[in-house]
Amino acid sequence: GAAIRAADDPRVRRLAARTAAQTLLYGFARDADVAAARVESAGFAGMRFTLRTGGASRPVAIPGLGRMAVHNALAAAAVGVAAGLSLEEIDAGLALGWTAPHRTELVAAGAISIVDDTYNASPGSVTAALEMLAGLPGRRVAVLGEMLELGESAEAGHRAVGEVAARIAALLVVVGAGAAGIAEGARSAGMEPRDVVVVPDPDVALETLRARLGPGDVVLVKASRGVALEVLADALRREPVR
């Protein structure tokens, strides 16, 4: 049988070399068996890229947002290749997309758009979410909470995320004392202090957003699952900005 693995981690390549199974590597690495080229955002419509495998290529479009959605699509495409599907069949399947509650879920809420990615968070996934936000039209607002279970890297991880947010967000709302490092990182990276707001809980975050959001804004909401920022995302859905 075929062993399907992500090609972007060198550890995977070492494991692939040690198995007797046929391997199929996918990812952004140039020499992956299933790879993506010319990746670009289509705004709220999703992502576009060229799918490459077995010497053949095909332009595809997916409704998912961000490069992580493309990486997930490559995993699905690798399964299709292993199952013997044609590129046309794989393209048709990818175009259908998939959704799960609070996982990069795009929601229109009155005059604003919400990207509800509150299921979980780590420095890497928050950075990816912010980069996804950068590909969307409108004034970009990031609402970020604490990333849990980081151990000794917690302070550095939160500050690093803040530095990325400073390059992308016009307004940063940091929820909870445990996430204060995000605000510190954003300010140290040059973000205007008036555009970095630290609030104690989701209720105050909601009040802050209602006072500062306007038509056309796109709002990313993300934190670790234990912070429960989905409550904030759901509240914005129920009472949208007009």
mmCIF file of C-alpha atoms in Angstrom:
data_model
loop_
_atom_site.group_PDB
_atom_site.id
_atom_site.type_symbol
_atom_site.label_atom_id
_atom_site.label_comp_id
_atom_site.label_asym_id
_atom_site.label_seq_id
_atom_site.Cartn_x
_atom_site.Cartn_y
_atom_site.Cartn_z
ATOM 1 C CA GLY A 1 0.000 0.000 0.000
ATOM 2 C CA ALA A 2 0.920 3.646 -0.256
ATOM 3 C CA ALA A 3 2.120 5.668 2.733
ATOM 4 C CA ILE A 4 1.055 9.312 2.344
ATOM 5 C CA ARG A 5 3.070 11.934 4.227
ATOM 6 C CA ALA A 6 3.703 15.676 4.219
ATOM 7 C CA ALA A 7 6.923 16.441 2.355
ATOM 8 C CA ASP A 8 7.743 19.713 4.097
ATOM 9 C CA ASP A 9 9.271 18.129 7.206
ATOM 10 C CA PRO A 10 12.737 16.564 6.765
ATOM 11 C CA ARG A 11 11.850 14.004 9.433
ATOM 12 C CA VAL A 12 9.174 12.660 7.094
ATOM 13 C CA ARG A 13 11.726 12.098 4.370
ATOM 14 C CA ARG A 14 13.918 10.122 6.763
ATOM 15 C CA LEU A 15 10.953 7.970 7.736
ATOM 16 C CA ALA A 16 9.977 7.462 4.091
ATOM 17 C CA ALA A 17 13.470 6.179 3.351
ATOM 18 C CA ARG A 18 13.116 3.542 6.071
ATOM 19 C CA THR A 19 9.781 2.020 5.047
ATOM 20 C CA ALA A 20 9.158 -0.739 2.538
ATOM 21 C CA ALA A 21 5.814 0.795 1.612
ATOM 22 C CA GLN A 22 5.415 2.937 -1.474
ATOM 23 C CA THR A 23 5.442 6.559 -0.323
ATOM 24 C CA LEU A 24 3.646 9.580 -1.707
ATOM 25 C CA LEU A 25 4.850 12.927 -0.387
ATOM 26 C CA TYR A 26 2.724 16.069 -0.572
ATOM 27 C CA GLY A 27 3.335 19.693 0.354
ATOM 28 C CA PHE A 28 4.978 22.917 -0.772
ATOM 29 C CA ALA A 29 8.422 21.351 -1.265
ATOM 30 C CA ARG A 30 9.454 21.593 -4.934
ATOM 31 C CA ASP A 31 10.185 17.880 -5.157
ATOM 32 C CA ALA A 32 6.971 16.692 -3.448
ATOM 33 C CA ASP A 33 5.032 14.060 -5.374
ATOM 34 C CA VAL A 34 1.866 16.134 -4.979
ATOM 35 C CA ALA A 35 2.653 19.846 -4.865
ATOM 36 C CA ALA A 36 1.234 23.319 -5.397
ATOM 37 C CA ALA A 37 2.641 26.108 -7.545
ATOM 38 C CA ARG A 38 1.500 29.706 -8.089
ATOM 39 C CA VAL A 39 -0.509 29.803 -4.866
ATOM 40 C CA GLU A 40 -2.604 32.958 -4.556
ATOM 41 C CA SER A 41 -5.542 34.263 -2.588
ATOM 42 C CA ALA A 42 -8.868 34.782 -4.329
ATOM 43 C CA GLY A 43 -10.114 36.872 -1.411
ATOM 44 C CA PHE A 44 -13.325 35.630 0.149
ATOM 45 C CA ALA A 45 -13.689 33.148 -2.737
ATOM 46 C CA GLY A 46 -10.831 31.027 -1.380
ATOM 47 C CA MET A 47 -7.483 30.063 -2.887
ATOM 48 C CA ARG A 48 -6.148 29.315 -6.363
ATOM 49 C CA PHE A 49 -3.105 27.240 -7.237
ATOM 50 C CA THR A 50 -1.665 24.864 -9.795
ATOM 51 C CA LEU A 51 -1.779 21.235 -8.675
ATOM 52 C CA ARG A 52 1.270 19.263 -9.831
ATOM 53 C CA THR A 53 1.666 15.488 -9.673
ATOM 54 C CA GLY A 54 3.234 12.784 -11.794
ATOM 55 C CA GLY A 55 4.511 15.217 -14.417
ATOM 56 C CA ALA A 56 1.031 16.651 -14.995
ATOM 57 C CA SER A 57 -0.509 19.869 -13.695
ATOM 58 C CA ARG A 58 -3.909 21.516 -13.469
ATOM 59 C CA PRO A 59 -5.153 24.881 -12.161
ATOM 60 C CA VAL A 60 -7.584 24.385 -9.281
ATOM 61 C CA ALA A 61 -9.637 26.584 -6.974
ATOM 62 C CA ILE A 62 -10.764 25.767 -3.443
ATOM 63 C CA PRO A 63 -13.173 27.645 -1.162
ATOM 64 C CA GLY A 64 -10.866 27.322 1.861
ATOM 65 C CA LEU A 65 -8.864 30.330 3.042
ATOM 66 C CA GLY A 66 -5.088 30.600 3.411
ATOM 67 C CA ARG A 67 -2.041 28.470 2.650
ATOM 68 C CA MET A 68 -3.010 25.937 5.306
ATOM 69 C CA ALA A 69 -6.182 25.251 3.313
ATOM 70 C CA VAL A 70 -3.979 24.628 0.280
ATOM 71 C CA HIS A 71 -1.802 22.264 2.322
ATOM 72 C CA ASN A 72 -4.921 20.368 3.421
ATOM 73 C CA ALA A 73 -6.068 20.238 -0.204
ATOM 74 C CA LEU A 74 -2.744 18.713 -1.211
ATOM 75 C CA ALA A 75 -3.227 15.992 1.419
ATOM 76 C CA ALA A 76 -6.664 15.245 -0.030
ATOM 77 C CA ALA A 77 -5.235 15.275 -3.553
ATOM 78 C CA ALA A 78 -2.544 12.800 -2.502
ATOM 79 C CA VAL A 79 -5.257 10.445 -1.280
ATOM 80 C CA GLY A 80 -6.973 10.849 -4.643
ATOM 81 C CA VAL A 81 -3.762 10.068 -6.506
ATOM 82 C CA ALA A 82 -3.179 6.970 -4.358
ATOM 83 C CA ALA A 83 -6.751 5.862 -5.111
ATOM 84 C CA GLY A 84 -6.199 6.224 -8.853
ATOM 85 C CA LEU A 85 -8.359 9.288 -9.472
ATOM 86 C CA SER A 86 -7.676 11.562 -12.427
ATOM 87 C CA LEU A 87 -6.657 15.194 -11.972
ATOM 88 C CA GLU A 88 -10.087 16.202 -13.265
ATOM 89 C CA GLU A 89 -11.790 14.085 -10.592
ATOM 90 C CA ILE A 90 -9.503 15.438 -7.887
ATOM 91 C CA ASP A 91 -10.169 19.017 -9.038
ATOM 92 C CA ALA A 92 -13.922 18.476 -8.847
ATOM 93 C CA GLY A 93 -13.652 17.078 -5.325
ATOM 94 C CA LEU A 94 -11.417 19.880 -4.066
ATOM 95 C CA ALA A 95 -13.800 22.510 -5.445
ATOM 96 C CA LEU A 96 -16.496 21.255 -3.059
ATOM 97 C CA GLY A 97 -14.392 22.204 -0.034
ATOM 98 C CA TRP A 98 -15.177 21.274 3.559
ATOM 99 C CA THR A 99 -16.212 23.085 6.690
ATOM 100 C CA ALA A 100 -16.060 22.481 10.420
ATOM 101 C CA PRO A 101 -17.306 24.730 13.229
ATOM 102 C CA HIS A 102 -14.759 27.336 14.383
ATOM 103 C CA ARG A 103 -12.071 26.200 11.944
ATOM 104 C CA THR A 104 -11.315 29.072 9.544
ATOM 105 C CA GLU A 105 -15.063 29.507 9.164
ATOM 106 C CA LEU A 106 -15.966 32.560 7.058
ATOM 107 C CA VAL A 107 -19.191 34.234 8.179
ATOM 108 C CA ALA A 108 -20.919 37.321 6.777
ATOM 109 C CA ALA A 109 -22.348 39.301 9.695
ATOM 110 C CA GLY A 110 -24.129 42.419 8.561
ATOM 111 C CA ALA A 111 -21.605 44.881 7.190
ATOM 112 C CA ILE A 112 -18.552 42.928 8.363
ATOM 113 C CA SER A 113 -16.995 39.539 7.684
ATOM 114 C CA ILE A 114 -15.780 37.225 10.441
ATOM 115 C CA VAL A 115 -13.129 34.531 10.140
ATOM 116 C CA ASP A 116 -13.925 32.290 13.097
ATOM 117 C CA ASP A 117 -10.786 30.227 13.748
ATOM 118 C CA THR A 118 -11.314 29.793 17.476
ATOM 119 C CA TYR A 119 -10.993 26.015 17.652
ATOM 120 C CA ASN A 120 -7.346 26.140 18.721
ATOM 121 C CA ALA A 121 -4.120 28.111 18.384
ATOM 122 C CA SER A 122 -0.334 27.901 18.425
ATOM 123 C CA PRO A 123 2.259 30.426 17.264
ATOM 124 C CA GLY A 124 2.506 28.685 13.907
ATOM 125 C CA SER A 125 -1.231 28.442 13.323
ATOM 126 C CA VAL A 126 -1.889 32.032 14.430
ATOM 127 C CA THR A 127 0.842 33.269 12.095
ATOM 128 C CA ALA A 128 -0.746 31.278 9.256
ATOM 129 C CA ALA A 129 -4.165 32.719 10.122
ATOM 130 C CA LEU A 130 -2.784 36.261 10.090
ATOM 131 C CA GLU A 131 -1.167 35.646 6.716
ATOM 132 C CA MET A 132 -4.527 34.364 5.489
ATOM 133 C CA LEU A 133 -6.137 37.568 6.805
ATOM 134 C CA ALA A 134 -3.623 39.576 4.768
ATOM 135 C CA GLY A 135 -5.089 38.082 1.580
ATOM 136 C CA LEU A 136 -8.629 39.266 2.311
ATOM 137 C CA PRO A 137 -10.131 42.591 1.220
ATOM 138 C CA GLY A 138 -11.221 45.254 3.711
ATOM 139 C CA ARG A 139 -9.799 46.744 6.900
ATOM 140 C CA ARG A 140 -8.207 43.867 8.802
ATOM 141 C CA VAL A 141 -8.954 43.373 12.480
ATOM 142 C CA ALA A 142 -7.322 40.641 14.579
ATOM 143 C CA VAL A 143 -8.866 39.503 17.863
ATOM 144 C CA LEU A 144 -6.359 37.195 19.532
ATOM 145 C CA GLY A 145 -6.336 35.366 22.849
ATOM 146 C CA GLU A 146 -3.858 33.297 24.787
ATOM 147 C CA MET A 147 -2.117 30.296 23.271
ATOM 148 C CA LEU A 148 -2.047 27.647 25.972
ATOM 149 C CA GLU A 149 0.393 24.815 26.721
ATOM 150 C CA LEU A 150 3.461 26.525 25.258
ATOM 151 C CA GLY A 151 5.595 25.988 28.353
ATOM 152 C CA GLU A 152 8.862 27.931 28.437
ATOM 153 C CA SER A 153 8.272 29.284 24.924
ATOM 154 C CA ALA A 154 5.018 31.043 25.913
ATOM 155 C CA GLU A 155 6.442 34.549 26.223
ATOM 156 C CA ALA A 156 8.483 34.385 23.015
ATOM 157 C CA GLY A 157 5.611 32.749 21.126
ATOM 158 C CA HIS A 158 3.107 35.429 22.075
ATOM 159 C CA ARG A 159 5.503 38.266 21.257
ATOM 160 C CA ALA A 160 6.317 36.731 17.870
ATOM 161 C CA VAL A 161 2.636 36.543 17.001
ATOM 162 C CA GLY A 162 2.223 40.200 17.963
ATOM 163 C CA GLU A 163 5.067 41.182 15.663
ATOM 164 C CA VAL A 164 3.320 39.457 12.754
ATOM 165 C CA ALA A 165 -0.012 41.074 13.663
ATOM 166 C CA ALA A 166 1.632 44.506 13.548
ATOM 167 C CA ARG A 167 2.423 44.006 9.853
ATOM 168 C CA ILE A 168 -1.072 42.890 8.891
ATOM 169 C CA ALA A 169 -3.818 44.191 11.194
ATOM 170 C CA ALA A 170 -5.151 47.748 11.288
ATOM 171 C CA LEU A 171 -6.663 47.008 14.713
ATOM 172 C CA LEU A 172 -5.480 44.392 17.221
ATOM 173 C CA VAL A 173 -7.659 43.390 20.169
ATOM 174 C CA VAL A 174 -5.852 41.171 22.687
ATOM 175 C CA VAL A 175 -8.113 39.238 25.060
ATOM 176 C CA GLY A 176 -6.920 38.212 28.536
ATOM 177 C CA ALA A 177 -3.854 38.860 30.663
ATOM 178 C CA GLY A 178 -2.215 35.652 29.454
ATOM 179 C CA ALA A 179 -2.069 37.062 25.929
ATOM 180 C CA ALA A 180 -0.448 40.377 26.893
ATOM 181 C CA GLY A 181 2.761 39.373 25.125
ATOM 182 C CA ILE A 182 0.912 39.668 21.807
ATOM 183 C CA ALA A 183 0.245 43.336 22.504
ATOM 184 C CA GLU A 184 3.843 43.878 23.608
ATOM 185 C CA GLY A 185 5.161 42.282 20.442
ATOM 186 C CA ALA A 186 2.878 44.378 18.241
ATOM 187 C CA ARG A 187 3.877 47.643 19.921
ATOM 188 C CA SER A 188 7.576 46.763 19.761
ATOM 189 C CA ALA A 189 7.163 46.108 16.030
ATOM 190 C CA GLY A 190 5.862 49.639 15.525
ATOM 191 C CA MET A 191 2.091 49.251 15.688
ATOM 192 C CA GLU A 192 0.441 52.436 16.934
ATOM 193 C CA PRO A 193 -0.569 52.078 20.621
ATOM 194 C CA ARG A 194 -4.084 53.353 19.866
ATOM 195 C CA ASP A 195 -4.535 50.408 17.481
ATOM 196 C CA VAL A 196 -3.533 47.811 20.107
ATOM 197 C CA VAL A 197 -6.295 47.252 22.657
ATOM 198 C CA VAL A 198 -5.910 44.867 25.606
ATOM 199 C CA VAL A 199 -9.148 43.734 27.251
ATOM 200 C CA PRO A 200 -9.740 41.366 30.182
ATOM 201 C CA ASP A 201 -12.412 39.108 28.693
ATOM 202 C CA PRO A 202 -14.649 38.419 25.666
ATOM 203 C CA ASP A 203 -17.455 40.653 26.977
ATOM 204 C CA VAL A 204 -15.236 43.732 27.007
ATOM 205 C CA ALA A 205 -13.767 42.664 23.652
ATOM 206 C CA LEU A 206 -17.273 42.659 22.193
ATOM 207 C CA GLU A 207 -17.953 46.164 23.521
ATOM 208 C CA THR A 208 -14.648 47.374 22.089
ATOM 209 C CA LEU A 209 -15.335 45.881 18.694
ATOM 210 C CA ARG A 210 -18.831 47.319 18.489
ATOM 211 C CA ALA A 211 -17.396 50.776 19.104
ATOM 212 C CA ARG A 212 -14.617 50.454 16.533
ATOM 213 C CA LEU A 213 -15.816 48.191 13.721
ATOM 214 C CA GLY A 214 -17.181 49.627 10.507
ATOM 215 C CA PRO A 215 -18.599 48.478 7.161
ATOM 216 C CA GLY A 216 -16.215 46.326 5.149
ATOM 217 C CA ASP A 217 -14.080 45.249 8.095
ATOM 218 C CA VAL A 218 -12.869 41.639 8.180
ATOM 219 C CA VAL A 219 -12.326 40.237 11.684
ATOM 220 C CA LEU A 220 -10.125 37.259 12.533
ATOM 221 C CA VAL A 221 -10.917 35.678 15.910
ATOM 222 C CA LYS A 222 -8.404 33.112 17.179
ATOM 223 C CA ALA A 223 -7.121 31.657 20.464
ATOM 224 C CA SER A 224 -6.581 28.324 22.150
ATOM 225 C CA ARG A 225 -9.682 26.242 22.732
ATOM 226 C CA GLY A 226 -9.570 26.795 26.495
ATOM 227 C CA VAL A 227 -9.977 30.555 26.051
ATOM 228 C CA ALA A 228 -13.436 30.011 24.492
ATOM 229 C CA LEU A 229 -13.323 32.959 22.088
ATOM 230 C CA GLU A 230 -15.993 31.202 20.035
ATOM 231 C CA VAL A 231 -18.408 32.921 22.438
ATOM 232 C CA LEU A 232 -17.222 36.255 21.063
ATOM 233 C CA ALA A 233 -17.412 35.089 17.437
ATOM 234 C CA ASP A 234 -20.944 33.792 17.983
ATOM 235 C CA ALA A 235 -21.990 37.074 19.618
ATOM 236 C CA LEU A 236 -20.748 39.044 16.609
ATOM 237 C CA ARG A 237 -22.804 36.764 14.374
ATOM 238 C CA ARG A 238 -25.979 37.207 16.401
ATOM 239 C CA GLU A 239 -25.745 41.003 16.561
ATOM 240 C CA PRO A 240 -23.944 42.040 13.392
ATOM 241 C CA VAL A 241 -22.543 45.475 12.723
ATOM 242 C CA ARG A 242 -24.786 47.455 10.379
#
